[in-house]
Coordinates of C-alpha atoms in Angstrom, one line a residue:
X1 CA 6.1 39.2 -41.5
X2 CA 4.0 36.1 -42.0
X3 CA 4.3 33.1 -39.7
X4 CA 5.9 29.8 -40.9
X5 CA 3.6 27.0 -41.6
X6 CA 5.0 23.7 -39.8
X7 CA 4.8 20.2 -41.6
X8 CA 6.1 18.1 -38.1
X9 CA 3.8 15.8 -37.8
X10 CA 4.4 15.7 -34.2
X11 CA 2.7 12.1 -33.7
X12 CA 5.0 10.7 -36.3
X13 CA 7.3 7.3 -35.7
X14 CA 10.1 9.0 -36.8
X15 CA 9.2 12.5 -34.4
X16 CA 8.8 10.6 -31.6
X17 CA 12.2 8.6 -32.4
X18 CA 13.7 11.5 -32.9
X19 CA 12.5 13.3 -30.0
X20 CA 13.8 10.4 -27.5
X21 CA 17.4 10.3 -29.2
X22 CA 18.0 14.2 -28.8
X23 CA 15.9 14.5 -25.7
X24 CA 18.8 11.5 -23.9
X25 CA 21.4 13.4 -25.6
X26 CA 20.0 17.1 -23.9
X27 CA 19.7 15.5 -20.6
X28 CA 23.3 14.1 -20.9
X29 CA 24.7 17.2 -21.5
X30 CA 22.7 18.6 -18.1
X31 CA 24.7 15.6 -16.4
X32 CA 27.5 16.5 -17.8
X33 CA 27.5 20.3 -16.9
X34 CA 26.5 19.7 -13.8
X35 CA 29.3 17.5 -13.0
X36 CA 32.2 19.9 -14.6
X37 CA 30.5 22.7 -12.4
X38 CA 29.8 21.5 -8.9
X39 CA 31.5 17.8 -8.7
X40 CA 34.6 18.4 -6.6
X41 CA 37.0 16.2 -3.6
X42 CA 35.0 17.0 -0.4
X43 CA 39.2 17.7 0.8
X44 CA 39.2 20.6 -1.8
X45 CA 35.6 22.0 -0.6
X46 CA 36.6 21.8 2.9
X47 CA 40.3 23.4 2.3
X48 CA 37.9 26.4 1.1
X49 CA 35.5 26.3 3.9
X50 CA 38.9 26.7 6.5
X51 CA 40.0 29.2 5.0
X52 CA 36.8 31.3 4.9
X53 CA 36.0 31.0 1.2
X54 CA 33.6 30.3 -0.9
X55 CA 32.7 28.2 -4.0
X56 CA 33.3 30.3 -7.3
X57 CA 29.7 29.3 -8.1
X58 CA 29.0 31.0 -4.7
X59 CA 30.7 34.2 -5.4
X60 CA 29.5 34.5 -8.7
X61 CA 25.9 34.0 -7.3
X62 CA 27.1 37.1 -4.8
X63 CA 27.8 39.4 -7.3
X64 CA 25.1 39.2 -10.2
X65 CA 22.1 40.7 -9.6
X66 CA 19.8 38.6 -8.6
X67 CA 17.1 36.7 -10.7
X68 CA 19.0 37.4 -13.7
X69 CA 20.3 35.3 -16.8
X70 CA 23.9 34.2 -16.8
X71 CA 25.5 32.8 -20.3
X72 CA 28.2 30.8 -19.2
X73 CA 31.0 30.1 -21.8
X74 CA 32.5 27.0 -22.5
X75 CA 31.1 25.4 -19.5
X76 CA 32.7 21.8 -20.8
X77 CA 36.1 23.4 -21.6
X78 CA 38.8 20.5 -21.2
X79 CA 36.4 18.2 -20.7
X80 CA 38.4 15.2 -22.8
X81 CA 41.6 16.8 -22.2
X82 CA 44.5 16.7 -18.8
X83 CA 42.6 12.8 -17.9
X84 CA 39.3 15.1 -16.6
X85 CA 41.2 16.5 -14.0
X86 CA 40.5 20.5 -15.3
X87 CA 36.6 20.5 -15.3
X88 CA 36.0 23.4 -16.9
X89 CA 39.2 24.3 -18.0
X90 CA 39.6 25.6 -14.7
X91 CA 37.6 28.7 -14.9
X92 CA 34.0 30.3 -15.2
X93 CA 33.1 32.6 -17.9
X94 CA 30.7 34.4 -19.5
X95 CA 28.0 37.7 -19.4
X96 CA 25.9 38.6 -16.7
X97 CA 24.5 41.4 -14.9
X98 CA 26.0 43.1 -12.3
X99 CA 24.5 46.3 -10.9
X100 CA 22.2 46.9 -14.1
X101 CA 25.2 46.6 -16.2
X102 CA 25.8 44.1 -19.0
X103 CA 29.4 43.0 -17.7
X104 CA 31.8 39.9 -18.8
X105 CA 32.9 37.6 -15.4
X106 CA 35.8 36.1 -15.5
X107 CA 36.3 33.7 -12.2
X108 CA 39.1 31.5 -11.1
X109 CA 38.0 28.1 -10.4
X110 CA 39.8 27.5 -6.7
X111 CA 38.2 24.4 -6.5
X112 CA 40.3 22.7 -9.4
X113 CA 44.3 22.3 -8.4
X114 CA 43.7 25.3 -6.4
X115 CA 42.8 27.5 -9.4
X116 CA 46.0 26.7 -11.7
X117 CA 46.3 27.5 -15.0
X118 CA 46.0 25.2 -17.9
X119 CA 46.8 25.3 -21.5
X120 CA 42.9 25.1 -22.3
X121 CA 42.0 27.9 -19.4
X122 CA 44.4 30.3 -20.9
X123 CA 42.6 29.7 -24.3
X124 CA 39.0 30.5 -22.1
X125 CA 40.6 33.7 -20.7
X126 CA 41.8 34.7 -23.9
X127 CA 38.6 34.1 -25.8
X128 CA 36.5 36.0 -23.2
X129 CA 38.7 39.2 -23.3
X130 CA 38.3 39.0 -26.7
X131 CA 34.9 39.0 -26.8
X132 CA 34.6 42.2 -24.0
X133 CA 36.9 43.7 -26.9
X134 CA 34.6 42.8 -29.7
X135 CA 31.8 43.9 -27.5
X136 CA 33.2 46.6 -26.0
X137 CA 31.3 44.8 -22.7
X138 CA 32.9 45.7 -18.6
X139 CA 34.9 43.1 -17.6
X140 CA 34.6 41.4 -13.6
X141 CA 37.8 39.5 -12.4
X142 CA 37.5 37.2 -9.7
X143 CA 41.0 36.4 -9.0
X144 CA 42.2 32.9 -6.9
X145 CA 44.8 31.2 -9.0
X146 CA 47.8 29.3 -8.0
X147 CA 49.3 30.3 -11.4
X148 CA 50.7 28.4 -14.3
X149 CA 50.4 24.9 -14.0
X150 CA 53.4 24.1 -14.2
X151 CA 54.3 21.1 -15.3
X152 CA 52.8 22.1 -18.4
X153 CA 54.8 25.3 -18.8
X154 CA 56.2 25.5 -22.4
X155 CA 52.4 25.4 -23.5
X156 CA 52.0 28.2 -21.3
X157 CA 53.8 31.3 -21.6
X158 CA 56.1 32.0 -25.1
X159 CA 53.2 31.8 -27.8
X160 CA 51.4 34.6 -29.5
X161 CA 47.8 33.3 -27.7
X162 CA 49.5 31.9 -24.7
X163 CA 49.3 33.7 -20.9
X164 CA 50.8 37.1 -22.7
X165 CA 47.6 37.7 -24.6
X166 CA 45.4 37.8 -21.2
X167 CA 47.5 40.7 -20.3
X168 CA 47.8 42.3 -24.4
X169 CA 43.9 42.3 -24.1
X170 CA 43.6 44.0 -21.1
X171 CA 45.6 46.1 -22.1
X172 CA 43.5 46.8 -25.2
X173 CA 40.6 47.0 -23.0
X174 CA 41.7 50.1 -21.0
X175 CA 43.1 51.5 -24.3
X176 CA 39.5 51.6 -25.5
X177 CA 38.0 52.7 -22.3
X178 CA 36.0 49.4 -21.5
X179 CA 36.5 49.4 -17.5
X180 CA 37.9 46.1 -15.6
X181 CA 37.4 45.7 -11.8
X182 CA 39.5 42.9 -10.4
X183 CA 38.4 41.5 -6.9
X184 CA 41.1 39.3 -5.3
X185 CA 40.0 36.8 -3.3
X186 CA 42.9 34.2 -3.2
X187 CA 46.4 34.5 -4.8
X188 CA 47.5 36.1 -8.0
X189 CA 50.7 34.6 -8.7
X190 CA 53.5 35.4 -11.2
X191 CA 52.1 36.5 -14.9
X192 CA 48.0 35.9 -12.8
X193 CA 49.5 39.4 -10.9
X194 CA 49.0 41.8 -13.7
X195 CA 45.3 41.2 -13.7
X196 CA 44.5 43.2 -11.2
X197 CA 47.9 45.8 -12.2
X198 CA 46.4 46.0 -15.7
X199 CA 43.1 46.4 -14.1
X200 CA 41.2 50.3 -13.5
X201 CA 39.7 49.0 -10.1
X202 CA 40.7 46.4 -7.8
X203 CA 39.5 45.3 -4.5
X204 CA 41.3 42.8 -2.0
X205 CA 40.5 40.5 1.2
X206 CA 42.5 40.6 3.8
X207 CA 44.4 37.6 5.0
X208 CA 43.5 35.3 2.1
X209 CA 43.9 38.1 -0.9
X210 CA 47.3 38.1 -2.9
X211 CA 49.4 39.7 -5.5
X212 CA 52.9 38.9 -6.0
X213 CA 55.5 38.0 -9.0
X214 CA 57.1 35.7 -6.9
X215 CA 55.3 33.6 -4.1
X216 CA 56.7 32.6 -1.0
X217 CA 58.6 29.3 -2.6
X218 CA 59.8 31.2 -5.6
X219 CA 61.2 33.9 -3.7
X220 CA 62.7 31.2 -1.2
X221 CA 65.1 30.2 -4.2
X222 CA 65.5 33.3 -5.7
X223 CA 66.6 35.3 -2.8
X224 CA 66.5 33.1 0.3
X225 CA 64.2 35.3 2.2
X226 CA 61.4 33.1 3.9
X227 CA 58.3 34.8 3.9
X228 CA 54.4 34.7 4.3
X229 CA 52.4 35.2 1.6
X230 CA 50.6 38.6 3.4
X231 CA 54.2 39.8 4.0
X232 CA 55.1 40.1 0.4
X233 CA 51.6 40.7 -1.6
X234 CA 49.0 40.8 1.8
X235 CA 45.7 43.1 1.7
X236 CA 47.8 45.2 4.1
X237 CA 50.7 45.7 2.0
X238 CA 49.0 46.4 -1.5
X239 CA 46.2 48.7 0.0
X240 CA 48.7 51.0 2.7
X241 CA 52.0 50.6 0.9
X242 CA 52.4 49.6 -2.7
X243 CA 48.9 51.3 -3.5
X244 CA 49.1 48.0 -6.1
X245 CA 45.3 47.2 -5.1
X246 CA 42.6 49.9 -4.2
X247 CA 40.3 48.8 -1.4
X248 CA 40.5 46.8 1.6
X249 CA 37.9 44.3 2.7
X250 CA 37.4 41.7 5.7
X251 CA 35.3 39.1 4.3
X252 CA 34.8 37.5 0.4
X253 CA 31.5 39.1 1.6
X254 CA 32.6 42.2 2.0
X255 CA 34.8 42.4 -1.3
X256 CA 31.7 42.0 -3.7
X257 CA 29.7 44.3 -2.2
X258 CA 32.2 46.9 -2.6
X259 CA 33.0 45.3 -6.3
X260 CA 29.0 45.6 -7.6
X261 CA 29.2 49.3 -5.5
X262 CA 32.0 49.9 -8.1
X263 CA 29.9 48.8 -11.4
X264 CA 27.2 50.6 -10.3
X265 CA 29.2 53.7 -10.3
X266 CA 29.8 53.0 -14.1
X267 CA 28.1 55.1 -17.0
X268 CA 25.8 52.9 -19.5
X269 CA 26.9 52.5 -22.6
X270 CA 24.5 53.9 -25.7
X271 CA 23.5 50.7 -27.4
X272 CA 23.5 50.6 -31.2
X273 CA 20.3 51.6 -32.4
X274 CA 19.3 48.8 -34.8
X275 CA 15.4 48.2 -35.4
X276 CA 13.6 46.5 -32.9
X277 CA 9.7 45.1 -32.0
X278 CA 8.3 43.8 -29.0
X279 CA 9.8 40.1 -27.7
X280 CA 7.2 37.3 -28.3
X281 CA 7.2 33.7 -27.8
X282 CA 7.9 31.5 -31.0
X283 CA 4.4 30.0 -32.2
X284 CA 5.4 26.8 -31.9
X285 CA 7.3 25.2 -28.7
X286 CA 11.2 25.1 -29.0
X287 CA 10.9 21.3 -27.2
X288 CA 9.6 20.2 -30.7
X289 CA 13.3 20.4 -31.7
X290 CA 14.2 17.3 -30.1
X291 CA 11.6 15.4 -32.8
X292 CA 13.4 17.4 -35.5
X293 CA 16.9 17.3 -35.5
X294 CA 17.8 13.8 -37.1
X295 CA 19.4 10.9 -34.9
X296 CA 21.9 10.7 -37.8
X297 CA 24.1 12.9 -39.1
X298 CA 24.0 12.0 -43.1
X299 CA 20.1 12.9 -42.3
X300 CA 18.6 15.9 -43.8
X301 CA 15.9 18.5 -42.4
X302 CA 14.3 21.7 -43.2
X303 CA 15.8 24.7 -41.1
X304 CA 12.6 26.4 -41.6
X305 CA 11.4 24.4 -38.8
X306 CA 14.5 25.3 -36.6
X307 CA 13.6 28.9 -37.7
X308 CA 10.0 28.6 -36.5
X309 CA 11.0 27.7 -32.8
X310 CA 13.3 30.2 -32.4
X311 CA 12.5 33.4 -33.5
X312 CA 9.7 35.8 -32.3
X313 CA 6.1 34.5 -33.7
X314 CA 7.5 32.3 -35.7
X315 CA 7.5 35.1 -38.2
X316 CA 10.3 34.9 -41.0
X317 CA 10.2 36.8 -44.7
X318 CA 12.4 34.7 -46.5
X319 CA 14.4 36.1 -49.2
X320 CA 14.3 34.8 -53.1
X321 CA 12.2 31.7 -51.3
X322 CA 12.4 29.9 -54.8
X323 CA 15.9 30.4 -55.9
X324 CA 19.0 28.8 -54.4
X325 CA 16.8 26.6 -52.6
X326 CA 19.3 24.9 -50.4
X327 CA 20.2 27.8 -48.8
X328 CA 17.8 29.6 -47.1
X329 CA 17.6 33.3 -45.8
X330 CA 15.4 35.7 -44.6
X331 CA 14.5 37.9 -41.6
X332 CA 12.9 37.3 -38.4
X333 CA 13.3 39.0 -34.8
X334 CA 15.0 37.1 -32.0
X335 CA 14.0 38.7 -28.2
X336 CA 12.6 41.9 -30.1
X337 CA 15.9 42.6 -32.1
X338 CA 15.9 42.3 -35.8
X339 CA 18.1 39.8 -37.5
X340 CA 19.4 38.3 -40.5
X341 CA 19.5 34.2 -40.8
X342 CA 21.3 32.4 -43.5
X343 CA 20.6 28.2 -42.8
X344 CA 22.0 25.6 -44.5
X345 CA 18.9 22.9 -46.4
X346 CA 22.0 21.4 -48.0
X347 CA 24.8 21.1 -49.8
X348 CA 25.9 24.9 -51.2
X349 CA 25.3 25.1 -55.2
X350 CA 26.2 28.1 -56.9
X351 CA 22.7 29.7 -56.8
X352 CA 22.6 29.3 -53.4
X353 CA 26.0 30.4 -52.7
X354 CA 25.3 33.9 -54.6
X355 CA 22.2 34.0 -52.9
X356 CA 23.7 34.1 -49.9
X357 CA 26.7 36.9 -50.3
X358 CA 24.0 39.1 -51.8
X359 CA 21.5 38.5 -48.9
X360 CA 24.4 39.3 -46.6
X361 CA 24.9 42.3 -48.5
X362 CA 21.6 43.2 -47.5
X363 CA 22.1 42.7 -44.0
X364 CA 25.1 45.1 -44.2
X365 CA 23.3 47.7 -46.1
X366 CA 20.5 48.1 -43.3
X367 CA 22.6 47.2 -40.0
X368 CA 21.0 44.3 -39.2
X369 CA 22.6 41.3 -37.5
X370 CA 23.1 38.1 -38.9
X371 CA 22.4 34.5 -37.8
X372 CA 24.4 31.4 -39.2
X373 CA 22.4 27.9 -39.0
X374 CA 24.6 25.3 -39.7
X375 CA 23.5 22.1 -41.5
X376 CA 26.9 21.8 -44.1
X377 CA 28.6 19.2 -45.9
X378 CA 30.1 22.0 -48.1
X379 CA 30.0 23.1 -51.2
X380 CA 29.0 21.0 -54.2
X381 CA 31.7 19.1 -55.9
X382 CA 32.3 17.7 -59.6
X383 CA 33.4 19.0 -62.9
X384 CA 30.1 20.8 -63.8
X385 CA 29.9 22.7 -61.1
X386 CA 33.8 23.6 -61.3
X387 CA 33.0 24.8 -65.1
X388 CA 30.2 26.5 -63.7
X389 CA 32.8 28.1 -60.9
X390 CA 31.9 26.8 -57.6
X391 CA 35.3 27.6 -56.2
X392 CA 34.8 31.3 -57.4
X393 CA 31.1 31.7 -56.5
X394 CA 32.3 29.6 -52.5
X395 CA 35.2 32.5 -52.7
X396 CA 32.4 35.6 -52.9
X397 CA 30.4 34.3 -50.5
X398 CA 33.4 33.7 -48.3
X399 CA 34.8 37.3 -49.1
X400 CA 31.7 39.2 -48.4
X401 CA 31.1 37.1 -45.0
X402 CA 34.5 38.3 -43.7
X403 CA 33.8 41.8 -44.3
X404 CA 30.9 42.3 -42.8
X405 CA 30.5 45.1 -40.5
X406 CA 27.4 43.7 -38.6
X407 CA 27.6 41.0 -35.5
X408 CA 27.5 37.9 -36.6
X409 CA 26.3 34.6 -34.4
X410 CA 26.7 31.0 -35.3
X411 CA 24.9 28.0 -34.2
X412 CA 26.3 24.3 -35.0
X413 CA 22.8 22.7 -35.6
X414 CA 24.2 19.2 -37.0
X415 CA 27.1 18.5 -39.7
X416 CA 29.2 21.0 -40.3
X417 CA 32.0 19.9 -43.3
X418 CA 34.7 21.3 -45.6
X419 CA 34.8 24.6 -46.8
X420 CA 30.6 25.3 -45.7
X421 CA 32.0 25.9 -42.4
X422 CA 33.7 28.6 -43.6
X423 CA 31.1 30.5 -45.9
X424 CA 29.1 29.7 -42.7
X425 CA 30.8 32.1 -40.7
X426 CA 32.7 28.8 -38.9
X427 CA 35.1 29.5 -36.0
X428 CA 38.1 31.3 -38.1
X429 CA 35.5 34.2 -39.1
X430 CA 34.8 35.9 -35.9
X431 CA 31.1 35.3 -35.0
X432 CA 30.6 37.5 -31.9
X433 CA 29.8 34.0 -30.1
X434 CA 28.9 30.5 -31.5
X435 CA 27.2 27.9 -30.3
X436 CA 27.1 24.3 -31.1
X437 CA 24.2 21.3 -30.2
X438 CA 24.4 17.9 -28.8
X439 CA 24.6 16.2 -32.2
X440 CA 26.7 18.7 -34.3
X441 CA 29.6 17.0 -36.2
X442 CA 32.7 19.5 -37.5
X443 CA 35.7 18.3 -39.5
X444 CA 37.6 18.4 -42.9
X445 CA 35.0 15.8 -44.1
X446 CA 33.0 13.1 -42.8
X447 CA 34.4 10.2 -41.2
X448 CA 33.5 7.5 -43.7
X449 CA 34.7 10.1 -46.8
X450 CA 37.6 10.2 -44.9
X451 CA 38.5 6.7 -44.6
X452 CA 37.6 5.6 -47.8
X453 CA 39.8 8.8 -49.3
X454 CA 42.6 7.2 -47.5
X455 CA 42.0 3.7 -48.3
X456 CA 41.8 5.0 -52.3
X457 CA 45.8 6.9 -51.4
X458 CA 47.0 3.5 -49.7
X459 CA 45.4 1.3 -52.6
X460 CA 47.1 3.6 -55.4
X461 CA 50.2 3.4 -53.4
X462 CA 50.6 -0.1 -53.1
X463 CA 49.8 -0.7 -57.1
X464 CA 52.5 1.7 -57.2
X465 CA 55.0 -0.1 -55.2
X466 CA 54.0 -3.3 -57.4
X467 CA 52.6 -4.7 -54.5
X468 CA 49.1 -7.1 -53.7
X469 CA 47.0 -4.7 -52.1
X470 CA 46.1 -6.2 -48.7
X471 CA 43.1 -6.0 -47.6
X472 CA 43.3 -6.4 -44.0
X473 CA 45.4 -3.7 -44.1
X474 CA 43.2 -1.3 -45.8
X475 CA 40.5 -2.3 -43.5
X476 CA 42.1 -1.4 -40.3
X477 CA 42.8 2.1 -41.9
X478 CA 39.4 2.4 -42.6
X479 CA 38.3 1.3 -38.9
X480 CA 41.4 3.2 -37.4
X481 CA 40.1 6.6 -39.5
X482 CA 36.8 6.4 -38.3
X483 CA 37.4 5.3 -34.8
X484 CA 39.3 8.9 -34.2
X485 CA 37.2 11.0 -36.5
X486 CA 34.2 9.4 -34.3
X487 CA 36.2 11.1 -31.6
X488 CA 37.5 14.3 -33.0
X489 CA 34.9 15.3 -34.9
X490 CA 32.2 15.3 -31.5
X491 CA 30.5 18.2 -30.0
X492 CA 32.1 17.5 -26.6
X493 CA 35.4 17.1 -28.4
X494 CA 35.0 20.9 -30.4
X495 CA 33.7 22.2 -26.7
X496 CA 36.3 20.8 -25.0
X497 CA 39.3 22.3 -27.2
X498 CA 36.9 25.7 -27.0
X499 CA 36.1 25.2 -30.7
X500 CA 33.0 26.7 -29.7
X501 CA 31.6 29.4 -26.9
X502 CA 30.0 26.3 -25.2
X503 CA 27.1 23.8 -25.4
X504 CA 23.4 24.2 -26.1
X505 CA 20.5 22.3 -25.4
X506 CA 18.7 23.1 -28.5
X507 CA 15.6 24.6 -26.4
X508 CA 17.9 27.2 -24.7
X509 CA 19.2 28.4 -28.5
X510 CA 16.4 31.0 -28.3
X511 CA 17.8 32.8 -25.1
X512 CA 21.5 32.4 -25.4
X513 CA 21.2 34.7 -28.6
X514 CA 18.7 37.0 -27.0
X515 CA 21.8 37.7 -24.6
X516 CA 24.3 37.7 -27.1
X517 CA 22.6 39.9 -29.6
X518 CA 21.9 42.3 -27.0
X519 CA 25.7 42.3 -25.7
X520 CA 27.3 42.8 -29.2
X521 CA 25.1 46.0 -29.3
X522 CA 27.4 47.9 -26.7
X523 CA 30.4 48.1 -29.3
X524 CA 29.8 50.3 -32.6
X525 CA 29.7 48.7 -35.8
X526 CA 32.5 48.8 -38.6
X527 CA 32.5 51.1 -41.6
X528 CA 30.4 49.4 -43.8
X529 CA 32.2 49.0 -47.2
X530 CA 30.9 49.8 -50.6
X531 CA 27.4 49.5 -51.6
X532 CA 25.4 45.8 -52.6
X533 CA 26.8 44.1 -55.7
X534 CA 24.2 41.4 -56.8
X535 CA 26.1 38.5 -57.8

């Protein structure tokens, strides 16, 4: 494959503008992560240290293998929700390596109203079983939750996506054969019990270890009995009596080391054979991105330049270069594995929308995985391009997206609008993992279309009525519209409602799909469908 040519003038005014603005904005979200992760009371942090626990950073230090990569998911989950008081949503997530094997972690977050369960960390949960069931990956439960939060209960428990669907999935899991180990190292209270009963392995501490329907208060007022927590769900009781939990261990210590001895005794899972070459570094340096990624979103940019600091060499044979120019796809190799890319360089016509369901047709035919680079306002509007069919040609690409039987990965690069999200493999189309960036905007449409579509409704309505239109009124609807689209259409608003599978700093992009690509390889593709229609 040949190597893109750059055109960044890396010594540019606008570069270097450029290059501040998303370099503050990287450095921001660092702040931010670092906060939601290690930013706790010192009361809760020494409640932990008395009772001979550690940090759930700690443990999850314990039991990957050391000096290896860690994707966390959703790492700002929550983080504009519950008045801050969930960092996290509560929870860490994401793959690593434990024992040589590529493994989802799921930990409690003790640290954070003792580990309770939110709304938002049930959603986290849920999302990262379904990914071990997309990816058919090992899941690791580190288990010390106080339980449902429960002043929040009816957005708990009764819904189809609510607590239940932890427990459906791993259910699903062992259903397929994809192993769980659950280490309990605090309590695992009420619905939080069946994760280690639905698990294949489990391991408990003594004397801080717990797995009971009912805690102590709750079976206070249900039956009157006063008990202690290790009388009714202890290490002693689930590992001699019940046999509810496997193995016995002293120490949090203690517990991992038998947890990674019980990975290790997994079999490996034969990958999916799809071609590969040997990992090289992108030509150019992925830093550069900060000078090309606009400080505006109604900006435009080439994504060949996004391309050319991410994948391998820089090298990217781009399909039907000079046809459906605004869409642009090709293939390149990310970490050695071969992929597809489809990136928005603006607004979807109908020659670029065609383009794209054949090339991703292409990708299906020869098993290769594709890559979604979002830059969308949507599809193009107006009555010619309705004659022409827009609405049919945006339905094709849309259709043959869906159904394809490759992984797909998303990354939010900037504006992401209307229906382009969803011919863009968006969030309802099941990319095995999307990411988003610093600047990225999602919504129904931009802010200012927004506001000035309902200004238009409220103008007609009031001529309507027979009424002056008033324009202070339609003025604060305009500056009320865009005040909360300002809001709700952010990247740390779509990471905090787990829009997304968490945060980049555009330089990272590069690794976080090595390590996704390579995870979505454990689980067999779909039956490909019928043959490649060109459109």
């Amino acid at each position: 494959m040949p190597a893109l040519k750059t055109q960044i003038n890396t010594s540019s005014e606008e570069f270097r503008r450029r290059y501040s603005y998303n370099k503050n904005l990287a450095v921001e979200l660092k702040q931010k992560q670092d906060f939601a992760r290690y930013k706790r009371p010192q009361r809760d942090l020494d409640r932990l240290e008395k009772y001979g626990k550690m940090t759930p950073r700690r443990r999850l230090e314990k039991l990957l293998d050391p000096g290896t990569p860690f994707l966390e998911f959703s790492s700002l989950a929550a983080n504009m929700a519950y008045g801050g008081e969930a960092p996290g949503a509560s929870n860490i997530t994401g793959i690593g390596i434990v024992s040589g094997r590529e493994v989802i972690v799921h930990a409690d977050d003790s640290t954070v109203k003792g580990g309770a369960w939110y709304p938002l960390t049930i959603k986290k949960i849920v999302r990262c079983l379904d990914m071990a069931i997309e990816n058919q990956l090992p899941v690791v439960h580190l288990c010390d939750s106080a339980g449902g939060q429960l002043q929040l209960g009816p957005y708990l428990f009764p819904d189809r996506y609510m607590a239940g669907r932890i427990f459906r999935n791993q259910s699903i899991l062992s259903e397929m054969g994809v192993k769980q180990l659950a280490i309990v190292l605090g309590h695992c209270t009420a619905g939080g019990a069946y994760i280690p009963g639905l698990s294949d392995y489990s391991v408990i501490v003594r004397g801080t270890g717990g797995v009971f329907l009912g805690g102590p208060p709750l079976v206070k007022a249900a039956t009157g009995q006063v008990m202690t927590a290790d009388e009714i769900g202890g290490c002693d009781l689930h590992t001699q009596q019940s046999g509810t939990v496997d193995y016995p261990a002293a120490t949090e210590d203690e517990a991992i080391a038998i947890g990674r001895d019980i990975v290790g005794q997994w079999e490996r899972t034969d990958k999916v054979n799809i071609e590969t070459a040997c990992p090289e570094d992108p030509l150019y340096d992925p830093a550069e991105l900060y000078g090309i990624i606009p400080d505006d979103i109604k900006k435009s940019f080439d994504m060949r330049e996004v391309i050319a600091r991410i994948v391998d060499g820089s090298r990217f044979h781009e399909y039907k270069p000079a046809y459906g120019v605004s869409l642009v796809c090709g293939f390149s190799h990310i970490w050695g594995y071969k992929v597809g890319i489809l990136a928005n360089n603006g607004v979807l016509f109908n020659d670029s929308t065609l383009k794209g369901a054949h090339f991703i047709e292409l990708c299906n035919q020869n098993n290769t995985p594709i890559l979604f680079l979002q830059n969308i306002t949507g599809y193009m509007v107006g009555r010619d391009y309705e004659i022409a069919g827009i609405t049919k040609d945006g339905a094709k690409m849309i259709m043959t997206q869906t159904n394809s039987h490759v992984p797909k990965f998303t990354v939010m690069c900037h504006g992401s609008f209307g229906a382009g999200n969803y011919g863009m493999c968006g969030r309802a189309f099941d990319a095995r993992m999307l990411f988003t960036w610093p600047t990225h905007q999602v919504g129904l449409m931009g802010g200012e279309q927004a506001a000035s579509t309902l200004m238009d409704v409220k103008r007609a309505q009031l001529k309507r009525q027979g009424k002056e239109v008033d324009k202070q009124l339609l003025e604060e609807i305009r500056l009320k519209t865009l005040k909360a689209y300002e809001e709700e259409m952010s990247a740390y608003y779509s990471t905090s409602e787990i829009w997304d599978d968490g945060l980049l700093d555009p330089v990272d992009t590069r690794h976080a799909l090595g390590i996704a690509i390579s995870a979505s390889l454990n689980a067999p593709f779909k039956k490909p469908g019928n043959g490649v229609l060109r459109f």
